[in-house]
XYZ file of C-alpha atoms in Angstrom:
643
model
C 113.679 72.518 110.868
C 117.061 72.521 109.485
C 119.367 74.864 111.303
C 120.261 78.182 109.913
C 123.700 78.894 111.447
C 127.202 76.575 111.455
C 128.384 76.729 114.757
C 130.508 79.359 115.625
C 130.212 81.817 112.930
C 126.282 81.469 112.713
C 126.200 82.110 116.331
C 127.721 85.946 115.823
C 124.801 86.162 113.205
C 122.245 84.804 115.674
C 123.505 87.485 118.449
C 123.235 90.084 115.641
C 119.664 89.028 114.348
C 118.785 89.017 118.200
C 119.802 92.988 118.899
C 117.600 93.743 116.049
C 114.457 93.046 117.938
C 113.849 90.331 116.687
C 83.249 85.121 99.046
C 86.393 86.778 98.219
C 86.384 90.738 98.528
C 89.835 90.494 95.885
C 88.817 92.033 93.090
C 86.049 94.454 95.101
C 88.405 95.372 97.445
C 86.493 98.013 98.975
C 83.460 95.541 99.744
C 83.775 95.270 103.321
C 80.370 92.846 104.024
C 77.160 94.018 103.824
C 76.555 94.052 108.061
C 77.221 98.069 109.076
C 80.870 98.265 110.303
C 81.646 101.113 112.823
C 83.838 103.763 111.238
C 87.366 103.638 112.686
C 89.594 106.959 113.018
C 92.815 105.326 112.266
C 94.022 101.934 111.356
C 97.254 99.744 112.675
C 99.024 96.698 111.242
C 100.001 93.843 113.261
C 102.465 91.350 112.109
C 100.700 87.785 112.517
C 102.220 84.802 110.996
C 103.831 83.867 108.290
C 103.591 80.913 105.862
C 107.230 80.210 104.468
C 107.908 78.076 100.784
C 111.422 77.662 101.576
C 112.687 79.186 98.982
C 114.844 82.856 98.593
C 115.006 85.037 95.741
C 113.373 82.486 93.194
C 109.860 84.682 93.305
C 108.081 81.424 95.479
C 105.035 83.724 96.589
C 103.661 86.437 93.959
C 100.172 87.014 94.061
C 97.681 85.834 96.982
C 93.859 85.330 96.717
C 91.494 84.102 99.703
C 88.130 82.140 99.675
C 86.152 82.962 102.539
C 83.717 79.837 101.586
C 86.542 77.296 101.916
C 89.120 79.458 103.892
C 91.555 78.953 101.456
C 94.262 81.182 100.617
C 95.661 80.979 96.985
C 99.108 81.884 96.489
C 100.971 82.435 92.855
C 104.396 80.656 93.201
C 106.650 81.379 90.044
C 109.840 79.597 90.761
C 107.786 76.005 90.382
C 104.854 77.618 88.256
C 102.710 76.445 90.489
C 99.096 77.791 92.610
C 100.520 77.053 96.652
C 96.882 76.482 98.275
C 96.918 77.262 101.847
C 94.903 76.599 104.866
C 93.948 80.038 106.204
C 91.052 78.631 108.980
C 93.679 79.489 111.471
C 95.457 82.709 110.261
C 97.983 82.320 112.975
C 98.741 79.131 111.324
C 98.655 79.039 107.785
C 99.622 75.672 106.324
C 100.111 74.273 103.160
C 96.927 71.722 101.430
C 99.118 71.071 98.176
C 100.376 72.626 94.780
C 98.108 73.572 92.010
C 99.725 73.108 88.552
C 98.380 73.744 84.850
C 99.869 71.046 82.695
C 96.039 70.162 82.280
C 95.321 73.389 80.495
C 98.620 73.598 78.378
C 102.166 72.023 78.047
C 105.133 73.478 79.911
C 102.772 76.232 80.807
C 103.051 78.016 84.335
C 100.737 80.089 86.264
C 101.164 84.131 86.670
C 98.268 85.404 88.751
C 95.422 84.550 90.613
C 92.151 85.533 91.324
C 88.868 84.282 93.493
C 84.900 84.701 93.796
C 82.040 83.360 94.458
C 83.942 79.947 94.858
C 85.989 80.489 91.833
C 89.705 80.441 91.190
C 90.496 82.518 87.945
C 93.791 81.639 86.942
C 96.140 83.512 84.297
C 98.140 80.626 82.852
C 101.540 81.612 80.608
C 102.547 79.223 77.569
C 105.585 78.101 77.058
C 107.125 80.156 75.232
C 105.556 82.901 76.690
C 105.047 84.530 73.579
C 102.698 81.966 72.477
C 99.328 82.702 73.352
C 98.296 81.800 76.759
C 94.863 80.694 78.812
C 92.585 81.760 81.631
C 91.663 78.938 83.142
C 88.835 78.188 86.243
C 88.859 76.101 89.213
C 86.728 74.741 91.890
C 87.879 76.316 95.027
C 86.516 73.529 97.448
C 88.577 70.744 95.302
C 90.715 72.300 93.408
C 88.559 70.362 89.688
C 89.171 72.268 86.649
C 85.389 73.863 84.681
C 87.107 75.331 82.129
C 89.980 76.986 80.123
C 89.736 79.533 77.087
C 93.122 80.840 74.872
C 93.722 84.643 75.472
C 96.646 86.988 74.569
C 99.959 86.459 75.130
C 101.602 86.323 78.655
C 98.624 87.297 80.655
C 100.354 88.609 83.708
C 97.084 89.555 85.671
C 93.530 88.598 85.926
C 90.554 90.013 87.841
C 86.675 89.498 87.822
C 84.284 92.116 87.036
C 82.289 92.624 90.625
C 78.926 90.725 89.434
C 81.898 87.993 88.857
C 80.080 87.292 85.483
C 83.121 88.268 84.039
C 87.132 88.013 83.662
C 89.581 90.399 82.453
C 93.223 89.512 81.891
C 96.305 91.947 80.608
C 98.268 90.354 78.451
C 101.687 91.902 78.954
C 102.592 90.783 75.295
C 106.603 91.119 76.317
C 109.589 90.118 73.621
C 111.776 87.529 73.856
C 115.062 88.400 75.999
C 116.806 88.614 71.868
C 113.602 90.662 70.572
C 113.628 88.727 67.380
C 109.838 88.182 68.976
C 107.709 90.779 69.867
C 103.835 89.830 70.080
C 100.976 92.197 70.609
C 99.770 93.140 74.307
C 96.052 93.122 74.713
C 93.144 92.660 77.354
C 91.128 89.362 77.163
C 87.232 89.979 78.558
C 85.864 86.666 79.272
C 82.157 85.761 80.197
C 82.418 82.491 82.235
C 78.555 82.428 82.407
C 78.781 78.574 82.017
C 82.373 77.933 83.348
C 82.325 74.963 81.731
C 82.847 76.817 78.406
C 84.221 80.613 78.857
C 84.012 82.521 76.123
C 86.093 85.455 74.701
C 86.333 88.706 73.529
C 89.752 90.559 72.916
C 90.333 94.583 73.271
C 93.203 95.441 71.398
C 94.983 98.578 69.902
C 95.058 98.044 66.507
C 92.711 101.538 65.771
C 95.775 103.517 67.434
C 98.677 105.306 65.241
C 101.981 105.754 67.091
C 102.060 108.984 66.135
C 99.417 110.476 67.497
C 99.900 108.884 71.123
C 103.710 110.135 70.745
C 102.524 113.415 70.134
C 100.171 112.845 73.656
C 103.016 111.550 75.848
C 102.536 107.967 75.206
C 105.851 106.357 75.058
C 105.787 103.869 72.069
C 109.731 103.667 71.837
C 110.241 99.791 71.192
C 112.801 98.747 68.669
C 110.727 98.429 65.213
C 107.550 97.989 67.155
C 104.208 98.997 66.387
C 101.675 100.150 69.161
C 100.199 97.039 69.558
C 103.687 95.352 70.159
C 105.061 98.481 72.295
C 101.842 98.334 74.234
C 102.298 96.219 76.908
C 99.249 96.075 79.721
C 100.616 94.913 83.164
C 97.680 95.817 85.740
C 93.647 96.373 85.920
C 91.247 98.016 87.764
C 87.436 97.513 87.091
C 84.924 100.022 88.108
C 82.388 99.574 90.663
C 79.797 99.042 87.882
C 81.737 96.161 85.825
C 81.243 98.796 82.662
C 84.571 100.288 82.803
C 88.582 99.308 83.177
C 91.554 100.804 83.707
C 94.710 98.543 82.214
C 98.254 100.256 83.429
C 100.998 100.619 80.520
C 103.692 100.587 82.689
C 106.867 101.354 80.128
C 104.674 103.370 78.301
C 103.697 105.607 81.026
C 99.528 105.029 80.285
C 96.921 103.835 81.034
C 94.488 102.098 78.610
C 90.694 102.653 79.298
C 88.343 99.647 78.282
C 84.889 99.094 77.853
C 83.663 96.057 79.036
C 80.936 95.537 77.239
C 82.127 95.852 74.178
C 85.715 95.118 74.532
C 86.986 97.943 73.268
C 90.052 100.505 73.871
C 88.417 103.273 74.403
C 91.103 105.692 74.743
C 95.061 105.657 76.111
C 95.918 108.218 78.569
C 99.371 109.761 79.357
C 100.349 109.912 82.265
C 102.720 112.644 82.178
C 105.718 113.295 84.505
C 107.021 114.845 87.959
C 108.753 117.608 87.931
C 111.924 117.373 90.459
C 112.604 121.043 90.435
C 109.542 121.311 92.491
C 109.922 121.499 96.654
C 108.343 118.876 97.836
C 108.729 116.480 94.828
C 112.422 116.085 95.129
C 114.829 112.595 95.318
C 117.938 110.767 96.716
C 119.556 110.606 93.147
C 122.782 109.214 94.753
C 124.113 105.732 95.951
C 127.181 106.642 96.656
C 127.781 109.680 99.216
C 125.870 106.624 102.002
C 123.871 110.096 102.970
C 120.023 110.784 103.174
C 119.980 113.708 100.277
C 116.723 114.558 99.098
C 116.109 117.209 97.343
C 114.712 119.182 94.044
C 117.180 118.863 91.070
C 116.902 121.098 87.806
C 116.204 119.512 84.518
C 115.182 116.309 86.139
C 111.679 114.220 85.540
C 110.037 111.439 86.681
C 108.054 109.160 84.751
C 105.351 107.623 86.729
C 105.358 104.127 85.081
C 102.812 102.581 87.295
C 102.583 98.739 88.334
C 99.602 98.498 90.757
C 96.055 99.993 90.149
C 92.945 100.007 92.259
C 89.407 101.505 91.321
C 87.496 103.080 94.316
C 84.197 105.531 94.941
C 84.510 108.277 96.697
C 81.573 111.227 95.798
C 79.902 109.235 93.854
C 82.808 109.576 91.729
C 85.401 106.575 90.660
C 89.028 107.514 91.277
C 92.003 105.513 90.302
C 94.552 104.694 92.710
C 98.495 103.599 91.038
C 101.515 101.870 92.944
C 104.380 104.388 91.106
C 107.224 101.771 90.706
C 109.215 102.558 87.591
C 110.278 100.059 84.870
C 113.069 100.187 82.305
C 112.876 97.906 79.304
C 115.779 96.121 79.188
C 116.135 93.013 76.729
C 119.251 91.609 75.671
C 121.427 92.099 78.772
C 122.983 88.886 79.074
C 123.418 87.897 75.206
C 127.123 89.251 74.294
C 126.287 89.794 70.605
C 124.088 93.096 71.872
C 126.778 94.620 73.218
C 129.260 94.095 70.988
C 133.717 94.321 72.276
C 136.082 97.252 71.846
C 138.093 95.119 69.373
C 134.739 94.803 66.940
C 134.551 98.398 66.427
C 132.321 99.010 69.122
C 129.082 98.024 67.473
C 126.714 95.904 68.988
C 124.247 94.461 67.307
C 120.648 96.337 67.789
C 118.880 93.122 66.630
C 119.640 91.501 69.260
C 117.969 93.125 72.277
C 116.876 96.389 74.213
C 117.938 98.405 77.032
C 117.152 101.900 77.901
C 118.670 102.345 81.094
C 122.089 103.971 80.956
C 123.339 106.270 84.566
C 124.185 110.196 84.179
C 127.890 109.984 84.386
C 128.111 107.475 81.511
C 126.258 109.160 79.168
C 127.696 112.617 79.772
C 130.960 111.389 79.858
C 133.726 113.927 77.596
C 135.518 110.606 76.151
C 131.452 109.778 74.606
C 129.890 106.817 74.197
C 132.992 104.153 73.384
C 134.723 103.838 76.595
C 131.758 101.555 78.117
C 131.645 99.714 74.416
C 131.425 95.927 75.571
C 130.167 96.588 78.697
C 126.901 98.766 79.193
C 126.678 100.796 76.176
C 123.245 100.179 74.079
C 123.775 99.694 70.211
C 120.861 102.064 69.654
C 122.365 105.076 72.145
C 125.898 104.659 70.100
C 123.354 104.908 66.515
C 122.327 108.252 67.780
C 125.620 110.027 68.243
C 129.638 109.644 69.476
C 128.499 111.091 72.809
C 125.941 113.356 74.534
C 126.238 116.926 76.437
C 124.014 118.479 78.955
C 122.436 122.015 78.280
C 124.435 124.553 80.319
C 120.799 126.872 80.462
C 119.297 124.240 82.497
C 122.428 122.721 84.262
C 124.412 125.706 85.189
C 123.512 124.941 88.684
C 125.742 121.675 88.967
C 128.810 123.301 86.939
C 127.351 122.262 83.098
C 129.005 124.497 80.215
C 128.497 123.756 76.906
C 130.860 121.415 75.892
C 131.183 119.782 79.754
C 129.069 118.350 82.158
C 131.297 119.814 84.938
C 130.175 118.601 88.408
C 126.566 117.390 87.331
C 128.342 113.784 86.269
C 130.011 113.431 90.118
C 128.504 110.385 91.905
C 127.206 112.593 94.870
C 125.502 114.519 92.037
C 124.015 113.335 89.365
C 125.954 111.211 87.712
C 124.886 107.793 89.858
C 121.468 108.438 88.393
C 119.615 105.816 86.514
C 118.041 107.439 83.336
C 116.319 106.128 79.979
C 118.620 107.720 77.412
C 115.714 107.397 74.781
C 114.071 110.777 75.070
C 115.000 114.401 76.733
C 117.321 114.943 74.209
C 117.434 117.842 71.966
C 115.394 117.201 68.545
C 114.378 119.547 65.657
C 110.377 119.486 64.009
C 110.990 115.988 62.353
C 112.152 114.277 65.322
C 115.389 113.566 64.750
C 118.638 114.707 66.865
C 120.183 117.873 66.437
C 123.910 117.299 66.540
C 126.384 119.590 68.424
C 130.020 119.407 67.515
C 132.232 118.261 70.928
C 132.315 122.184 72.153
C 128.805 122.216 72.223
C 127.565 124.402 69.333
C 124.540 123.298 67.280
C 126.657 121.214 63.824
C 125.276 119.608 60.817
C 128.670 117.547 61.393
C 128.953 117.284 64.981
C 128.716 113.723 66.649
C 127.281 114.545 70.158
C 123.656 114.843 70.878
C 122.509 117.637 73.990
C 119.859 116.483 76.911
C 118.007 119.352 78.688
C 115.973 117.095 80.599
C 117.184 113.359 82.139
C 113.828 111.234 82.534
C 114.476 109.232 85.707
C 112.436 106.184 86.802
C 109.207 106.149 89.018
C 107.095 108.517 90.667
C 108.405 106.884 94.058
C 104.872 107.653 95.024
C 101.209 106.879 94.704
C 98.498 109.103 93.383
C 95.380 109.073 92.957
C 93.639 110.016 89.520
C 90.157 110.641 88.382
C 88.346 107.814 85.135
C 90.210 109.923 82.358
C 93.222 109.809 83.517
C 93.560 113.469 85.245
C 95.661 113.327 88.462
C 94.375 114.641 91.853
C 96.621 113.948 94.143
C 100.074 112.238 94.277
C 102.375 111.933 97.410
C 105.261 113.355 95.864
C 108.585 112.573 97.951
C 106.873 111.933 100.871
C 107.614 108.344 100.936
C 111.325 109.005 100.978
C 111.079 111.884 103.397
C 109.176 109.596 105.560
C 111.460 106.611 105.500
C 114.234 109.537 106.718
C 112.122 110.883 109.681
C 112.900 109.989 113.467
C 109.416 108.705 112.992
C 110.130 105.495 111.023
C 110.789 101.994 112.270
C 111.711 98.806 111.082
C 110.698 95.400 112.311
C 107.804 93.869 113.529
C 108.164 94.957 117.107
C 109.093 98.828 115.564
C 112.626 98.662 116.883
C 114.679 99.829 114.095
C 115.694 103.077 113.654
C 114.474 103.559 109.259
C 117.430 105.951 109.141
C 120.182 103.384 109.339
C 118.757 101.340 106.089
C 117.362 104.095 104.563
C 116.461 102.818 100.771
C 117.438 99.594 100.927
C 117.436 96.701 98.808
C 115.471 93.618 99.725
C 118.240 90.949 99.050
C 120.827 93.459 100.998
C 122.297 93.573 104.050
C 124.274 96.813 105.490
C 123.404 98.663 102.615
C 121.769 101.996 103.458
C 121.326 104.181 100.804
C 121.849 101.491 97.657
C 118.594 101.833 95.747
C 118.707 105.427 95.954
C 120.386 105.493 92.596
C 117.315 103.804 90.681
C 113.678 103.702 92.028
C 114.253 104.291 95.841
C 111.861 102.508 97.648
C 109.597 101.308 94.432
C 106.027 101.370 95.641
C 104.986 98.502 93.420
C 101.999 96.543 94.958
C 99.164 97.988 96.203
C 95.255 97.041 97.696
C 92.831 98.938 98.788
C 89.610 98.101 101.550
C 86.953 99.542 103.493
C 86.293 99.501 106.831
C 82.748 101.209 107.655
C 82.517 104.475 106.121
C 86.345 104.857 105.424
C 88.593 103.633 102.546
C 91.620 102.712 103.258
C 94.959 101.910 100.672
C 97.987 99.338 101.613
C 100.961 99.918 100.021
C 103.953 97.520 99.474
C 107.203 98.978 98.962
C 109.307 96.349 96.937
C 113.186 97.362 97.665
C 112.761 98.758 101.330
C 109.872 96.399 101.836
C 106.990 97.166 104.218
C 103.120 98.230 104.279
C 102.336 101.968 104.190
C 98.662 102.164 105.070
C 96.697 105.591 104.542
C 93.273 106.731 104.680
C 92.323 107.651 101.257
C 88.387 108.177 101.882
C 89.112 111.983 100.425
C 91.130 111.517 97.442
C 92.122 115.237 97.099
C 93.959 114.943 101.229
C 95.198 111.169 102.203
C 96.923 110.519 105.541
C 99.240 108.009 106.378
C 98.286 106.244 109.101
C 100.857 103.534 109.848
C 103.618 101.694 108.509
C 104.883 97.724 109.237
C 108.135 96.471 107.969
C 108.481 92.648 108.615
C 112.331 92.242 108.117
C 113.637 91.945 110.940
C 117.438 91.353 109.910
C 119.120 94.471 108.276
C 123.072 94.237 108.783
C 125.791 92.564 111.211
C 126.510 89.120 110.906
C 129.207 88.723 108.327
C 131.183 90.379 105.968
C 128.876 89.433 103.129
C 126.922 92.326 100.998
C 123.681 90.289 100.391
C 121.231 87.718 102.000
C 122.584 85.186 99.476
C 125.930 85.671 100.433
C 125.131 84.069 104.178
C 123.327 81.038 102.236
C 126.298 80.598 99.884
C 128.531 80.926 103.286
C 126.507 78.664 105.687
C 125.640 81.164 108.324
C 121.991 81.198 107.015
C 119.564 78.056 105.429
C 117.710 78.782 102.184
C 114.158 77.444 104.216
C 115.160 79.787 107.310
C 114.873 83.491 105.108
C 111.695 84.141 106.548
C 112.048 82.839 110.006
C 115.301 84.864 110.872
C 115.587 87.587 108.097
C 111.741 88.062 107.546
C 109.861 89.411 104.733
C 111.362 90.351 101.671
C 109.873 92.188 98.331
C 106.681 92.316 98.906
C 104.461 92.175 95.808
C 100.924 91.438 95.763
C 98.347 92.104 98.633
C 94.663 91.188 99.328
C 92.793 92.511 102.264
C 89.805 90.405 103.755
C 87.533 92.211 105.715
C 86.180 90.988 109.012
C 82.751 89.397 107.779
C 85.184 87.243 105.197
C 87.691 86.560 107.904
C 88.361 83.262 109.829
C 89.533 84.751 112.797
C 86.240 87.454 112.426
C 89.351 90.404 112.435
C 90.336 92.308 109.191
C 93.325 91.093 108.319
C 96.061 91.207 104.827
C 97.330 88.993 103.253
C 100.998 89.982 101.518
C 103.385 87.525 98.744
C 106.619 88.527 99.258
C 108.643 86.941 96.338
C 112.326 87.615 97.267
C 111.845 85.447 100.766
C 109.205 83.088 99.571
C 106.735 84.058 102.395
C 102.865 85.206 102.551
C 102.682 86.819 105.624
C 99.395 87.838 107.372
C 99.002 90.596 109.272
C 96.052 91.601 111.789
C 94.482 95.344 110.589
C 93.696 97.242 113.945
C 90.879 99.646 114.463
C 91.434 102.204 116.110
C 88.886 104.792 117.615
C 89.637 108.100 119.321
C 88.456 107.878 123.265
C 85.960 110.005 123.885
């Protein structure tokens, strides 16, 4: 193995690193076997091994699917659009059989999930471009021979079987190109691979929805010139226990899209709605800046759940839907200078050219208005809307707001660090459209600044649980942040580090407590769930801070956390450098050694195989963590009260 420290300087890193403590049930999750498993009260994770790509920060494990039949793990690997297949017969020891590619299925295409049963690799396969139309294709798992491929939508960015595995489903994200000049339509593919050999399929889309109407529901259909079938844009499914039903997440639009199977049909869309942050125990960090654990309730601030990760469990006889709350901002057009437009060209960008919704508190509040970030962050399609913006003193008197000044609501310790979208909370009269308040704040045919009396932040930073139409039962609220505060927390896989110290962390970071707290905090975005006797239980991945929440969701109305397993071990010292990539781009750390000396990094997707599917006979799961390029395995302890 190539070393991962120059001498000398790598050896103050090393000295740091050491101080820190150095039949697939995949898309049934809850299927635990069919031989009666005693019930356990509680449930531990146990870091086991770790297979490593070699690669950092180039998303070189996604998505990971197992094949109890051949012991196979499959493992999504962007960066070379390729399906890693790994030996898993020896889950201490997972090695590497070979790479997986689709050229057979379709030019320059690249594969974007993965799913397995019955001896089946499903594979979601992205053109090139990837807002062509792209293919589900199906694979042997024992030798890796291709039955069949069928076209679907475009970009399918997940794919699942039905439980009778008679059936596929993929969502086909349907996302623009980065300059928007395309836009296709998103849609869910439902594919009967009866005779593999020759899949056929059936499309669900959302042409018989008006924009309108779902506008008038909460839906947010907000892309430039889009229709709902182009603004639509599915990212995630569940599939009831019965095959009938699925659940599709519309993660920018804040919805979900309910299918039926049979028929492939869009049933309905369903809003998701929004957390209030007034509310005690619903509160947030909003600040990067003041390097302080802050949370609490602000006035006039939302969250919009915006969901990546859904699950479908029983519980009562009753399906409930369980969603990983990550946030996402659309944001198109960031690196193409002609959006933005330069002071010296009048300060207008062009709109045509791209998308982004994200804008922070102190920016758009500011009393100069909108121009003084021309060329830099300021969206063409914020600047059509007005000169500036103001906040509404009735609801932001608290933080110093008067009518024609933000007063202390736009300090960095306050608000003002505060990712936002700057597309909706403002002030509007009956037709939609802005009302315009002159710079003193009073209501002005004339005026040039538009007035926000509520600032939509981004993610629930939370999971929750909802009932088959959408109606939410329980969601955790801020207790992922409050918990990654406590004493209780710790980091590493031998629970050594104090949570505290790195307290919303990025993943590529180093030294940098408090630096996502700004955005999406922790950003639960993966999620699995599995049972274990009578129990269910849900694993959580938390993408910036990293780590596995598990909790005990067998009532859906009262989950409790049971554990939690961070396996970075490497959090700060070492170096003056800000980031993980700044050691590689110094010398102190190797590119292949990330996962070795750092650990695990952005975790995304998860699979848990219960004990009957298991090589080692012990439930373990399986995580792809696509900023260090590792799938790590992890042993799931039962644990029982003593009597």
């Amino acid at each position: 193995m190539t070393s991962w420290y120059s001498l000398g300087a790598g050896m103050m890193l090393a000295a740091a690193l050491t101080a820190c403590g150095g039949d697939s049930s995949d898309n049934n999750p809850a299927a635990g076997g069919g031989e009666q498993v005693k019930t356990p009260d509680s449930l531990r994770l146990s870091f086991l091994s770790r297979y490593e790509s070699g690669s950092f920060d180039t998303s070189a494990a996604e998505i990971p699917a197992y094949d109890k039949a051949s012991q196979r793990l499959f493992v999504v690997n962007a960066e070379l659009g390729v399906l890693d297949v790994l030996d898993m017969s020896d889950p201490a020891k997972p090695s590497l059989i070979e790479s997986l590619g689709v050229e057979e299925v379709a030019a320059g295409a690249v594969v974007n999930s993965v799913a397995v049963k019955n001896g089946l690799v499903a594979i979601a396969v992205e053109a090139n471009p990837k807002t062509d139309n792209g293919f589900a294709a199906l694979y042997r798992a024992d030798d890796l021979s291709l039955l069949g491929s069928v076209e679907v939508g475009a970009q399918p960015d997940m794919i699942i079987f039905t439980p009778d595995g008679k059936k596929l489903l993929t969502a086909n994200e349907g996302e623009p190109s980065d300059d928007y000049q395309i836009d296709p339509a998103g849609s869910i593919s439902i594919i009967d691979i009866s005779n593999p050999q020759d899949p056929q399929v059936s499309t669900a889309d959302f042409s018989a929805f008006d924009a309108g109407t779902l506008r008038s529901t909460g839906v947010r259909i907000y892309g430039p010139g889009a229709d709902v079938a182009m603004d639509l844009e599915p990212e995630y499914i569940a599939v009831s226990a019965d095959g009938k039903t699925a659940w599709v997440t519309l993660q920018e639009n804040n919805a979900l899209a309910k299918v039926s199977i049979a028929t492939a049909t869009v049933t309905d869309i369903l809003p998701l709605g929004e957390i209030d942050r007034s509310v005690a125990g619903f509160g947030i960090d909003a600040s990067d800046d003041d390097e302080a654990i802050n949370i609490q309730t602000w006035q006039g601030v939302v969250g919009l759940y915006l969901p990546d990760a859904i699950h479908a469990y029983s519980a009562g006889g009753s399906t409930y839907l369980v969603t990983a709350n990550e946030g996402d901002a659309r944001a198109w057009g960031e690196d193409n200078d002609a959006y933005w437009g330069a002071e010296g060209e009048g300060c207008v960008g062009d709109a045509g050219q791209g998308f982004v919704e994200e804008f922070r508190v102190k920016h758009l509040v500011h009393a100069s208005g909108f121009d003084r970030r021309c060329g830099d962050d300021l969206p063409p399609q914020l600047r059509e809307l007005g000169a500036g913006a103001l906040l509404d003193p009735a609801v932001f008197e608290y933080c110093g707001a008067t009518a024609g000044d933000p007063g202390d609501c736009r300090e960095d310790d306050v608000l003002g660090r505060l990712n936002i979208t700057w597309t909706m909370g403002y002030k509007t009269d009956e037709a939609g459209n802005p009302v315009m308040y002159s710079d003193a704040g009073n209501v002005d045919e004339m005026g040039t600044r538009i007035m926000y009396d509520t600032l939509y932040s981004y993610g629930g930073r939370s999971f929750s649980i909802r009932d088959e139409d959408g109606n939410l039962v329980f969601d955790s609220g801020d207790d992922i942040e409050q918990f990654l505060a406590s004493d209780e927390c710790r980091l590493g896989t031998n629970r050594s580090i104090a949570c505290q110290d790195y307290f919303n962390s990025g993943h590529d970071e180093i030294n940098a407590m408090d630096s996502r707290s700004d955005a999406k905090g922790p950003e639960p975005e993966g999620l699995t769930i599995g049972a274990i006797g009578d129990k269910t239980f849900l694993f959580l991945a938390l993408e910036r801070m990293g780590g596995i929440l598990v909790y005990d969701i067998t009532d859906p109305q009262q989950p409790e956390r049971l554990d939690y397993l961070n396996s970075r071990n490497f959090w700060g010292g070492g170096g003056d450098g800000e980031d993980i990539a700044d050691l590689i781009d110094d010398g102190l750390l190797a590119e292949s050694d990330v996962g070795a000396v750092v650990g695990d990094l952005g975790p995304e997707g998860l699979v848990f195989i219960p004990a009957a599917d298991s090589p080692s006979g012990k439930p373990l799961l399986v995580v792809g963590n696509e900023v260090s390029g590792t799938t790590s395995i992890y042993e799931v302890e039962t644990l029982f009260d003593e009597e």
